[in-house]
């Protein structure tokens, strides 16, 4: 399990990667990756408390998901993305790749922290023991102030302190872009729809920020949505020389220009909250980064994270400190899941459309095959008639006579009852039986020759015309009968008046 906030007891073998043998009363097992479980006493004396802590013992099973690389660098980060919310620079002089030296102030801070956690002397009685436990709880949580002496300022506990329990190690995808590609990421505090609708205005504004030089052209490589209504825009600048050649401005040069005070202010007015150069890490930088554990992360846990790396060539360990970082990675993961689902839906629609096109194409191919066969037969008939007309009036030639003899021989062989005719009759009877059984099993289907069908249509047409003519004659006769009846009805009253 990656994160355990339950009240689990530390049953089983102790975690071999004990972190900081510190001041608590907890013992965790090797099964949990990041345990906030309830403490279990081991009975041995610890460094700051009554029992020994075998370390909070989280592994590196948070996941290998990729993301943006902004902040703590979840994915395709620009130069890995740094720890916490610090901006990462791809220079060896950066704080990310340099191991901080131990200054006197840091030594005093460490001594004060140890005093606040183990032996505070603020009240001078048994209440200092309770205060020490309270300071330990604050140190575990990574927030608050640890009071330990009336004459010394309290210790400020942050999530970066080595005793904070809310830490884990994940993995981020290292960028593979070169400095010559000139890719720089700008994070806007605006929605993706707003950026896309005003993309041309954005390009013009960036061109003005670069001085409006006509030899420079700002291009947008890609636009991608991010959590919290932010948008990542990847740009590069092309510089054209007077002789007609062009090149991309290196990413580090462009990013250094954006980091100037006046330029940075102009970018902030456009809504830019962060700018980073997307360049790959050099082998020396990767080596130095892996050799030096981040602040607040136990070296043993960092070494275990390097061992558990599923793909050391593409992924790099990244510390996660606090719930905010965990929530940020969760939002990025949800965002990437939605994008993947959208892409899958598009692919599914494309597949359905291709299947429909395939069905239509197969039907057309079958239709064209039938048409081709019909045209082939018609062409053969035309060739036969043309050859007959061309050869009319000529005597039969020797090769034609030889061909006729061969055809007569084949015909005799086919008509011979002991050779092929019996077999052909047997095959024809089998075919008729199969057609009969098929018609019984399925619905009956009749196949009529085209010439016969044409004759049937002509006969039915003549019958229809005859019936129509007969109907017209009957209608005329009915009208004549009506006239006769009408005349008879009028003549009967006249005759009655005469006789009366």
Coordinates of C-alpha atoms in Angstrom, one line a residue:
X1 CA 0.0 0.0 0.0
X2 CA 1.3 3.4 -1.0
X3 CA -0.2 5.6 1.8
X4 CA -1.4 4.3 5.1
X5 CA -3.2 6.8 7.4
X6 CA -4.8 4.0 9.5
X7 CA -4.0 2.8 12.9
X8 CA -2.0 -0.3 12.0
X9 CA 0.4 -2.0 14.3
X10 CA 3.8 -2.8 13.1
X11 CA 3.5 -6.5 12.9
X12 CA 6.1 -8.5 11.1
X13 CA 9.7 -7.7 10.2
X14 CA 10.8 -4.2 10.8
X15 CA 11.6 -2.0 7.8
X16 CA 15.2 -2.6 6.8
X17 CA 15.4 0.9 5.4
X18 CA 15.2 2.6 8.8
X19 CA 15.1 6.3 8.1
X20 CA 16.3 8.5 11.0
X21 CA 16.2 6.3 14.0
X22 CA 14.6 9.3 15.7
X23 CA 12.5 10.4 18.5
X24 CA 9.1 8.7 18.1
X25 CA 7.6 5.6 19.5
X26 CA 6.7 3.9 16.2
X27 CA 7.9 0.9 14.4
X28 CA 6.7 0.2 10.8
X29 CA 6.9 -2.9 8.7
X30 CA 8.5 -3.3 5.3
X31 CA 5.1 -3.7 3.7
X32 CA 3.9 -0.1 3.8
X33 CA 5.3 2.5 1.4
X34 CA 4.4 5.6 3.3
X35 CA 2.9 4.9 6.8
X36 CA 1.3 7.3 9.1
X37 CA 0.2 4.4 11.3
X38 CA -0.2 4.3 15.0
X39 CA 3.1 3.7 16.9
X40 CA 4.1 0.4 18.4
X41 CA 6.7 0.4 21.1
X42 CA 9.8 -1.7 20.7
X43 CA 11.0 -1.3 24.2
X44 CA 14.4 0.1 23.3
X45 CA 15.6 3.6 24.1
X46 CA 15.4 6.0 21.3
X47 CA 17.3 9.2 20.5
X48 CA 14.7 11.7 21.8
X49 CA 12.0 9.6 23.4
X50 CA 11.4 6.6 25.6
X51 CA 11.4 4.2 22.7
X52 CA 13.4 3.7 19.5
X53 CA 11.9 4.6 16.2
X54 CA 12.8 2.3 13.4
X55 CA 12.0 5.0 10.9
X56 CA 8.9 5.9 9.0
X57 CA 10.1 3.5 6.3
X58 CA 8.2 4.6 3.2
X59 CA 9.2 2.9 0.0
X60 CA 9.0 4.2 -3.5
X61 CA 5.7 2.7 -4.6
X62 CA 3.9 5.9 -5.1
X63 CA 3.9 5.3 -8.8
X64 CA 5.6 6.1 -12.1
X65 CA 3.0 8.5 -13.5
X66 CA 4.2 11.3 -15.7
X67 CA 2.9 14.8 -15.9
X68 CA 3.9 18.3 -16.4
X69 CA 7.2 18.7 -14.7
X70 CA 6.2 22.0 -13.2
X71 CA 6.8 22.5 -9.5
X72 CA 8.0 19.1 -8.4
X73 CA 8.3 17.8 -11.9
X74 CA 5.6 15.2 -12.4
X75 CA 6.3 14.5 -16.0
X76 CA 7.8 16.1 -19.0
X77 CA 9.3 18.8 -16.8
X78 CA 11.6 21.4 -18.0
X79 CA 14.9 20.4 -16.6
X80 CA 13.1 18.1 -14.2
X81 CA 11.2 20.7 -12.3
X82 CA 12.9 20.9 -9.0
X83 CA 11.7 20.0 -5.5
X84 CA 8.8 21.6 -3.8
X85 CA 7.6 24.6 -5.7
X86 CA 11.1 25.9 -6.6
X87 CA 11.9 26.5 -10.3
X88 CA 14.5 24.1 -11.7
X89 CA 17.4 25.5 -13.7
X90 CA 19.5 23.2 -15.9
X91 CA 22.8 24.5 -14.6
X92 CA 25.3 22.8 -12.5
X93 CA 25.4 25.8 -10.2
X94 CA 21.8 25.4 -9.4
X95 CA 20.7 24.5 -5.9
X96 CA 19.1 21.3 -7.2
X97 CA 22.5 19.8 -8.2
X98 CA 24.7 21.3 -5.5
X99 CA 25.0 19.8 -2.0
X100 CA 24.6 22.6 0.5
X101 CA 27.5 23.0 2.9
X102 CA 26.9 22.9 6.7
X103 CA 27.0 26.5 7.9
X104 CA 27.1 27.6 11.6
X105 CA 23.5 28.8 11.4
X106 CA 22.4 25.4 10.2
X107 CA 24.4 23.7 12.9
X108 CA 22.7 25.9 15.5
X109 CA 19.3 25.1 13.9
X110 CA 20.0 21.4 14.2
X111 CA 21.0 21.8 17.9
X112 CA 18.0 23.9 18.7
X113 CA 15.7 21.3 16.9
X114 CA 17.2 18.5 18.9
X115 CA 16.7 20.5 22.1
X116 CA 13.1 21.3 21.3
X117 CA 12.4 17.6 20.6
X118 CA 14.3 15.9 23.4
X119 CA 15.0 18.2 26.3
X120 CA 13.2 21.6 26.4
X121 CA 13.9 23.8 29.4
X122 CA 11.1 26.3 29.0
X123 CA 9.2 25.6 32.2
X124 CA 11.8 23.8 34.3
X125 CA 9.4 21.1 35.6
X126 CA 7.6 17.9 34.5
X127 CA 5.6 20.0 32.0
X128 CA 8.7 20.1 29.7
X129 CA 8.2 16.4 29.0
X130 CA 4.8 17.1 27.7
X131 CA 6.1 20.1 25.7
X132 CA 8.8 17.8 24.2
X133 CA 6.0 15.4 23.0
X134 CA 4.1 18.3 21.6
X135 CA 7.2 19.5 19.7
X136 CA 7.7 16.0 18.4
X137 CA 4.1 15.9 17.1
X138 CA 4.6 19.3 15.4
X139 CA 7.8 18.0 13.8
X140 CA 6.1 14.9 12.6
X141 CA 3.3 17.0 11.1
X142 CA 5.8 19.6 9.6
X143 CA 4.1 22.7 10.9
X144 CA 4.2 24.9 14.0
X145 CA 6.8 26.3 16.4
X146 CA 8.9 24.4 18.9
X147 CA 9.5 26.3 22.2
X148 CA 12.4 24.9 24.3
X149 CA 14.1 27.9 26.0
X150 CA 13.1 31.3 27.3
X151 CA 16.2 33.0 25.9
X152 CA 16.2 31.4 22.4
X153 CA 13.7 31.9 19.7
X154 CA 11.5 28.9 19.0
X155 CA 12.3 26.5 16.2
X156 CA 10.1 26.8 13.1
X157 CA 9.0 23.3 11.9
X158 CA 8.4 23.0 8.2
X159 CA 7.7 20.0 6.0
X160 CA 11.3 20.0 4.8
X161 CA 12.6 19.1 8.3
X162 CA 14.0 15.5 8.5
X163 CA 11.5 14.4 11.1
X164 CA 8.4 15.2 9.0
X165 CA 6.4 12.0 8.3
X166 CA 4.4 13.3 5.3
X167 CA 7.1 12.4 2.7
X168 CA 7.3 9.9 -0.1
X169 CA 9.2 9.4 -3.3
X170 CA 7.7 9.2 -6.8
X171 CA 9.1 9.2 -10.3
X172 CA 9.0 11.8 -13.0
X173 CA 9.8 11.5 -16.7
X174 CA 13.0 13.2 -17.7
X175 CA 12.8 15.5 -20.7
X176 CA 14.6 14.5 -23.9
X177 CA 14.6 17.9 -25.7
X178 CA 17.9 19.4 -26.6
X179 CA 18.9 23.0 -26.0
X180 CA 19.1 23.6 -29.8
X181 CA 15.3 22.8 -30.0
X182 CA 14.7 26.1 -28.2
X183 CA 11.6 24.9 -26.4
X184 CA 10.5 27.1 -23.5
X185 CA 7.4 26.5 -21.4
X186 CA 5.2 29.4 -20.2
X187 CA 2.5 28.6 -17.6
X188 CA -0.5 30.9 -17.8
X189 CA -3.0 31.4 -15.1
X190 CA -5.8 31.2 -17.7
X191 CA -8.0 28.5 -19.2
X192 CA -7.0 26.6 -22.3
X193 CA -10.0 27.9 -24.2
X194 CA -9.0 31.5 -23.6
X195 CA -5.4 30.8 -24.7
X196 CA -6.5 29.1 -27.9
X197 CA -9.0 31.8 -28.8
X198 CA -6.4 34.5 -28.3
X199 CA -3.4 32.6 -29.5
X200 CA -2.5 35.1 -32.3
X201 CA -2.7 38.1 -29.9
X202 CA -0.5 36.1 -27.5
X203 CA 2.1 35.5 -30.1
X204 CA 2.1 39.2 -31.1
X205 CA 2.5 40.2 -27.4
X206 CA 5.4 37.9 -26.9
X207 CA 7.0 39.3 -30.1
X208 CA 6.7 42.8 -28.7
X209 CA 8.2 41.7 -25.4
X210 CA 11.2 40.4 -27.4
X211 CA 11.7 43.9 -28.8
X212 CA 9.6 43.6 -32.0
X213 CA 12.6 42.6 -34.0
X214 CA 11.6 41.6 -37.5
X215 CA 14.2 38.9 -37.7
X216 CA 12.5 37.0 -34.8
X217 CA 9.4 34.9 -35.1
X218 CA 7.5 33.4 -32.2
X219 CA 6.0 30.0 -32.8
X220 CA 3.7 27.9 -30.6
X221 CA 4.7 24.3 -30.3
X222 CA 1.8 23.1 -28.2
X223 CA -0.9 24.1 -25.7
X224 CA -2.0 21.8 -22.9
X225 CA -4.4 22.3 -20.0
X226 CA -3.3 21.9 -16.4
X227 CA -5.1 21.7 -13.1
X228 CA -6.5 24.7 -11.3
X229 CA -7.4 26.4 -14.6
X230 CA -3.9 26.8 -15.7
X231 CA -2.5 26.3 -19.2
X232 CA 1.0 25.2 -20.4
X233 CA 2.1 26.9 -23.6
X234 CA 5.3 25.6 -25.3
X235 CA 7.0 28.2 -27.6
X236 CA 10.2 28.6 -29.6
X237 CA 11.7 31.5 -31.4
X238 CA 13.2 31.4 -34.9
X239 CA 15.9 33.9 -35.8
X240 CA 16.5 34.7 -39.5
X241 CA 19.8 36.1 -40.7
X242 CA 20.2 38.6 -43.6
X243 CA 21.6 35.8 -45.8
X244 CA 18.3 33.9 -45.6
X245 CA 19.3 31.2 -43.2
X246 CA 17.4 30.6 -40.0
X247 CA 17.9 28.9 -36.6
X248 CA 16.1 28.4 -33.4
X249 CA 17.2 30.5 -30.4
X250 CA 18.6 28.1 -27.7
X251 CA 16.2 27.4 -24.9
X252 CA 18.6 28.5 -22.2
X253 CA 19.2 31.8 -24.0
X254 CA 15.5 32.5 -24.4
X255 CA 14.7 31.5 -20.8
X256 CA 17.5 33.8 -19.5
X257 CA 16.0 36.6 -21.5
X258 CA 12.5 35.9 -20.0
X259 CA 14.0 35.9 -16.5
X260 CA 15.2 39.5 -16.7
X261 CA 13.3 41.8 -14.3
X262 CA 11.6 44.0 -16.8
X263 CA 10.7 41.1 -19.2
X264 CA 9.4 39.0 -16.3
X265 CA 7.1 41.9 -15.3
X266 CA 5.8 42.1 -18.8
X267 CA 5.1 38.3 -18.8
X268 CA 3.4 38.5 -15.5
X269 CA 1.0 41.2 -17.0
X270 CA 0.2 38.6 -19.7
X271 CA -0.7 36.1 -17.0
X272 CA 2.5 34.1 -17.0
X273 CA 3.2 32.5 -13.6
X274 CA 6.2 30.4 -14.5
X275 CA 8.7 30.0 -17.3
X276 CA 11.1 27.1 -17.8
X277 CA 13.4 25.8 -20.4
X278 CA 12.6 22.3 -21.6
X279 CA 16.0 20.7 -22.0
X280 CA 17.4 17.3 -21.2
X281 CA 19.6 16.8 -18.2
X282 CA 23.3 16.0 -18.8
X283 CA 24.7 12.7 -17.5
X284 CA 26.8 14.7 -15.0
X285 CA 23.7 16.5 -13.7
X286 CA 21.7 13.3 -13.4
X287 CA 24.6 11.7 -11.5
X288 CA 25.0 14.6 -9.1
X289 CA 21.3 14.7 -8.5
X290 CA 21.1 11.0 -7.7
X291 CA 24.1 11.1 -5.4
X292 CA 22.8 14.0 -3.3
X293 CA 19.5 13.2 -1.4
X294 CA 17.1 16.2 -1.3
X295 CA 16.7 18.2 1.9
X296 CA 14.7 16.3 4.5
X297 CA 14.8 12.9 2.7
X298 CA 16.7 10.1 4.4
X299 CA 19.7 8.9 2.3
X300 CA 18.7 5.2 2.9
X301 CA 15.2 5.9 1.5
X302 CA 16.7 7.8 -1.4
X303 CA 19.0 4.9 -2.2
X304 CA 16.0 2.5 -2.1
X305 CA 14.1 4.8 -4.4
X306 CA 17.0 4.6 -6.9
X307 CA 17.0 0.8 -6.7
X308 CA 13.2 0.6 -7.2
X309 CA 13.2 2.9 -10.2
X310 CA 11.3 0.9 -12.9
X311 CA 13.1 2.7 -15.8
X312 CA 16.3 4.5 -14.8
X313 CA 16.9 5.6 -18.3
X314 CA 13.7 7.6 -18.5
X315 CA 12.5 8.2 -15.0
X316 CA 14.1 10.0 -12.0
X317 CA 13.1 9.9 -8.3
X318 CA 11.2 13.0 -7.1
X319 CA 10.4 13.7 -3.4
X320 CA 6.9 14.5 -2.5
X321 CA 6.5 16.5 0.7
X322 CA 3.1 17.2 2.2
X323 CA -0.5 16.8 1.2
X324 CA -0.4 19.7 -1.2
X325 CA 2.2 18.0 -3.4
X326 CA 0.2 14.8 -3.2
X327 CA -3.0 16.6 -4.2
X328 CA -1.2 18.3 -7.1
X329 CA 0.1 15.0 -8.4
X330 CA -3.4 13.6 -8.1
X331 CA -4.9 16.4 -10.1
X332 CA -2.3 16.1 -12.8
X333 CA -2.9 12.3 -12.9
X334 CA -6.6 12.9 -13.2
X335 CA -6.0 15.5 -16.0
X336 CA -3.8 13.0 -17.9
X337 CA -6.4 10.3 -17.4
X338 CA -9.0 12.5 -19.0
X339 CA -6.8 13.4 -21.9
X340 CA -6.0 9.7 -22.5
X341 CA -9.7 8.9 -22.3
X342 CA -10.5 11.6 -24.8
X343 CA -7.8 10.3 -27.1
X344 CA -9.2 6.8 -26.8
X345 CA -12.7 8.0 -27.6
X346 CA -11.3 9.7 -30.7
X347 CA -9.4 6.6 -31.7
X348 CA -12.6 4.5 -31.1
X349 CA -14.6 6.8 -33.4
X350 CA -11.9 6.6 -36.1
X351 CA -12.0 2.8 -35.9
X352 CA -15.8 2.8 -36.2
X353 CA -15.6 5.1 -39.2
X354 CA -12.9 2.9 -40.8
X355 CA -15.0 -0.2 -40.2
X356 CA -17.9 1.5 -42.0
X357 CA -15.7 2.5 -44.8
X358 CA -14.3 -1.0 -45.0
X359 CA -17.8 -2.5 -45.3
X360 CA -18.7 0.0 -48.0
X361 CA -15.5 -0.7 -49.9
X362 CA -16.0 -4.4 -49.7
X363 CA -19.5 -4.1 -51.1
X364 CA -18.2 -1.8 -53.9
X365 CA -15.4 -4.3 -54.7
X366 CA -18.0 -7.1 -55.0
X367 CA -20.2 -5.0 -57.2
X368 CA -17.2 -4.0 -59.4
X369 CA -16.2 -7.7 -59.7
X370 CA -19.7 -8.6 -61.0
X371 CA -19.6 -5.7 -63.4
X372 CA -16.2 -6.7 -64.6
X373 CA -17.4 -10.3 -65.2
X374 CA -20.4 -9.0 -67.1
X375 CA -18.3 -6.6 -69.2
X376 CA -15.8 -9.4 -69.9
X377 CA -18.6 -11.6 -71.2
X378 CA -19.9 -8.8 -73.4
X379 CA -16.4 -8.0 -74.7
X380 CA -16.0 -11.7 -75.6
X381 CA -19.3 -11.8 -77.4
X382 CA -18.3 -8.6 -79.4
X383 CA -14.9 -10.2 -80.2
X384 CA -16.6 -13.4 -81.4
X385 CA -19.1 -11.5 -83.6
X386 CA -16.3 -9.3 -85.0
X387 CA -14.2 -12.3 -85.8
X388 CA -17.1 -14.0 -87.5
X389 CA -17.7 -10.9 -89.7
X390 CA -14.0 -10.6 -90.4
X391 CA -13.7 -14.2 -91.4
X392 CA -16.9 -14.4 -93.4
X393 CA -16.4 -15.4 -97.0
X394 CA -13.0 -16.9 -96.3
X395 CA -12.2 -20.6 -96.4
X396 CA -11.4 -22.4 -93.2
X397 CA -7.7 -22.3 -92.6
X398 CA -5.5 -25.2 -91.4
X399 CA -5.1 -24.0 -87.8
X400 CA -8.8 -23.4 -87.6
X401 CA -9.5 -26.9 -88.9
X402 CA -7.1 -28.3 -86.4
X403 CA -8.8 -26.3 -83.6
X404 CA -12.2 -27.6 -84.8
X405 CA -10.9 -31.2 -84.7
X406 CA -9.7 -30.7 -81.1
X407 CA -13.0 -29.2 -80.0
X408 CA -14.9 -32.1 -81.6
X409 CA -12.6 -34.6 -79.8
X410 CA -13.2 -32.9 -76.5
X411 CA -17.0 -32.9 -77.2
X412 CA -16.9 -36.6 -78.0
X413 CA -15.0 -37.3 -74.8
X414 CA -17.5 -35.3 -72.7
X415 CA -20.4 -37.1 -74.4
X416 CA -18.9 -40.6 -73.8
X417 CA -20.9 -42.2 -71.1
X418 CA -18.0 -44.1 -69.7
X419 CA -15.7 -41.2 -69.3
X420 CA -16.6 -37.6 -68.3
X421 CA -20.3 -37.5 -69.0
X422 CA -21.2 -39.8 -66.1
X423 CA -19.1 -37.9 -63.7
X424 CA -20.6 -34.6 -64.9
X425 CA -24.1 -35.9 -64.5
X426 CA -23.3 -37.2 -61.0
X427 CA -21.8 -33.7 -60.0
X428 CA -24.9 -32.0 -61.5
X429 CA -27.2 -34.2 -59.5
X430 CA -25.2 -33.6 -56.3
X431 CA -25.4 -29.8 -57.0
X432 CA -29.1 -30.0 -57.5
X433 CA -29.6 -31.9 -54.3
X434 CA -27.5 -29.4 -52.4
X435 CA -29.5 -26.5 -53.9
X436 CA -32.7 -28.4 -53.0
X437 CA -31.6 -29.0 -49.4
X438 CA -30.3 -25.5 -49.1
X439 CA -33.7 -24.2 -50.3
X440 CA -35.5 -26.3 -47.7
X441 CA -33.2 -25.2 -44.9
X442 CA -33.3 -21.5 -45.9
X443 CA -35.8 -19.4 -47.8
X444 CA -36.3 -20.3 -51.4
X445 CA -34.4 -18.3 -54.0
X446 CA -34.8 -18.4 -57.7
X447 CA -32.2 -17.4 -60.2
X448 CA -33.5 -16.5 -63.7
X449 CA -31.4 -16.0 -66.8
X450 CA -31.3 -12.4 -68.0
X451 CA -32.7 -13.1 -71.4
X452 CA -35.5 -15.2 -69.9
X453 CA -36.3 -12.5 -67.4
X454 CA -36.4 -10.0 -70.3
X455 CA -38.9 -12.2 -72.2
X456 CA -41.1 -12.6 -69.0
X457 CA -41.1 -8.8 -68.5
X458 CA -42.1 -8.3 -72.1
X459 CA -44.9 -10.9 -71.9
X460 CA -46.2 -9.4 -68.6
X461 CA -46.1 -6.0 -70.2
X462 CA -48.3 -7.2 -73.2
X463 CA -50.7 -8.8 -70.7
X464 CA -50.9 -5.5 -68.8
X465 CA -51.6 -3.6 -72.0
X466 CA -54.3 -6.1 -73.0
X467 CA -56.0 -5.8 -69.6
X468 CA -55.9 -2.0 -69.9
X469 CA -57.5 -2.1 -73.3
X470 CA -60.2 -4.5 -72.1
X471 CA -60.9 -2.2 -69.1
X472 CA -61.3 0.8 -71.4
X473 CA -63.8 -1.2 -73.6
X474 CA -65.8 -2.2 -70.6
X475 CA -65.9 1.4 -69.4
X476 CA -67.2 2.5 -72.8
X477 CA -69.9 -0.2 -72.8
X478 CA -71.0 0.9 -69.3
X479 CA -71.4 4.4 -70.5
X480 CA -73.5 3.2 -73.5
X481 CA -75.7 1.1 -71.1
X482 CA -76.3 4.2 -68.9
X483 CA -77.4 6.2 -71.9
X484 CA -79.8 3.5 -73.0
X485 CA -81.2 3.3 -69.5
X486 CA -81.6 7.1 -69.3
X487 CA -83.4 7.2 -72.7
X488 CA -85.8 4.4 -71.7
X489 CA -86.7 6.2 -68.4
X490 CA -87.6 9.4 -70.3
X491 CA -89.7 7.6 -73.0
X492 CA -91.9 5.7 -70.6
X493 CA -93.8 8.7 -69.1
X494 CA -94.4 10.2 -72.6
X495 CA -96.1 7.0 -73.8
X496 CA -98.2 6.9 -70.8
X497 CA -99.6 10.4 -71.4
X498 CA -100.5 9.5 -75.0
X499 CA -102.5 6.4 -74.1
X500 CA -104.3 8.2 -71.3

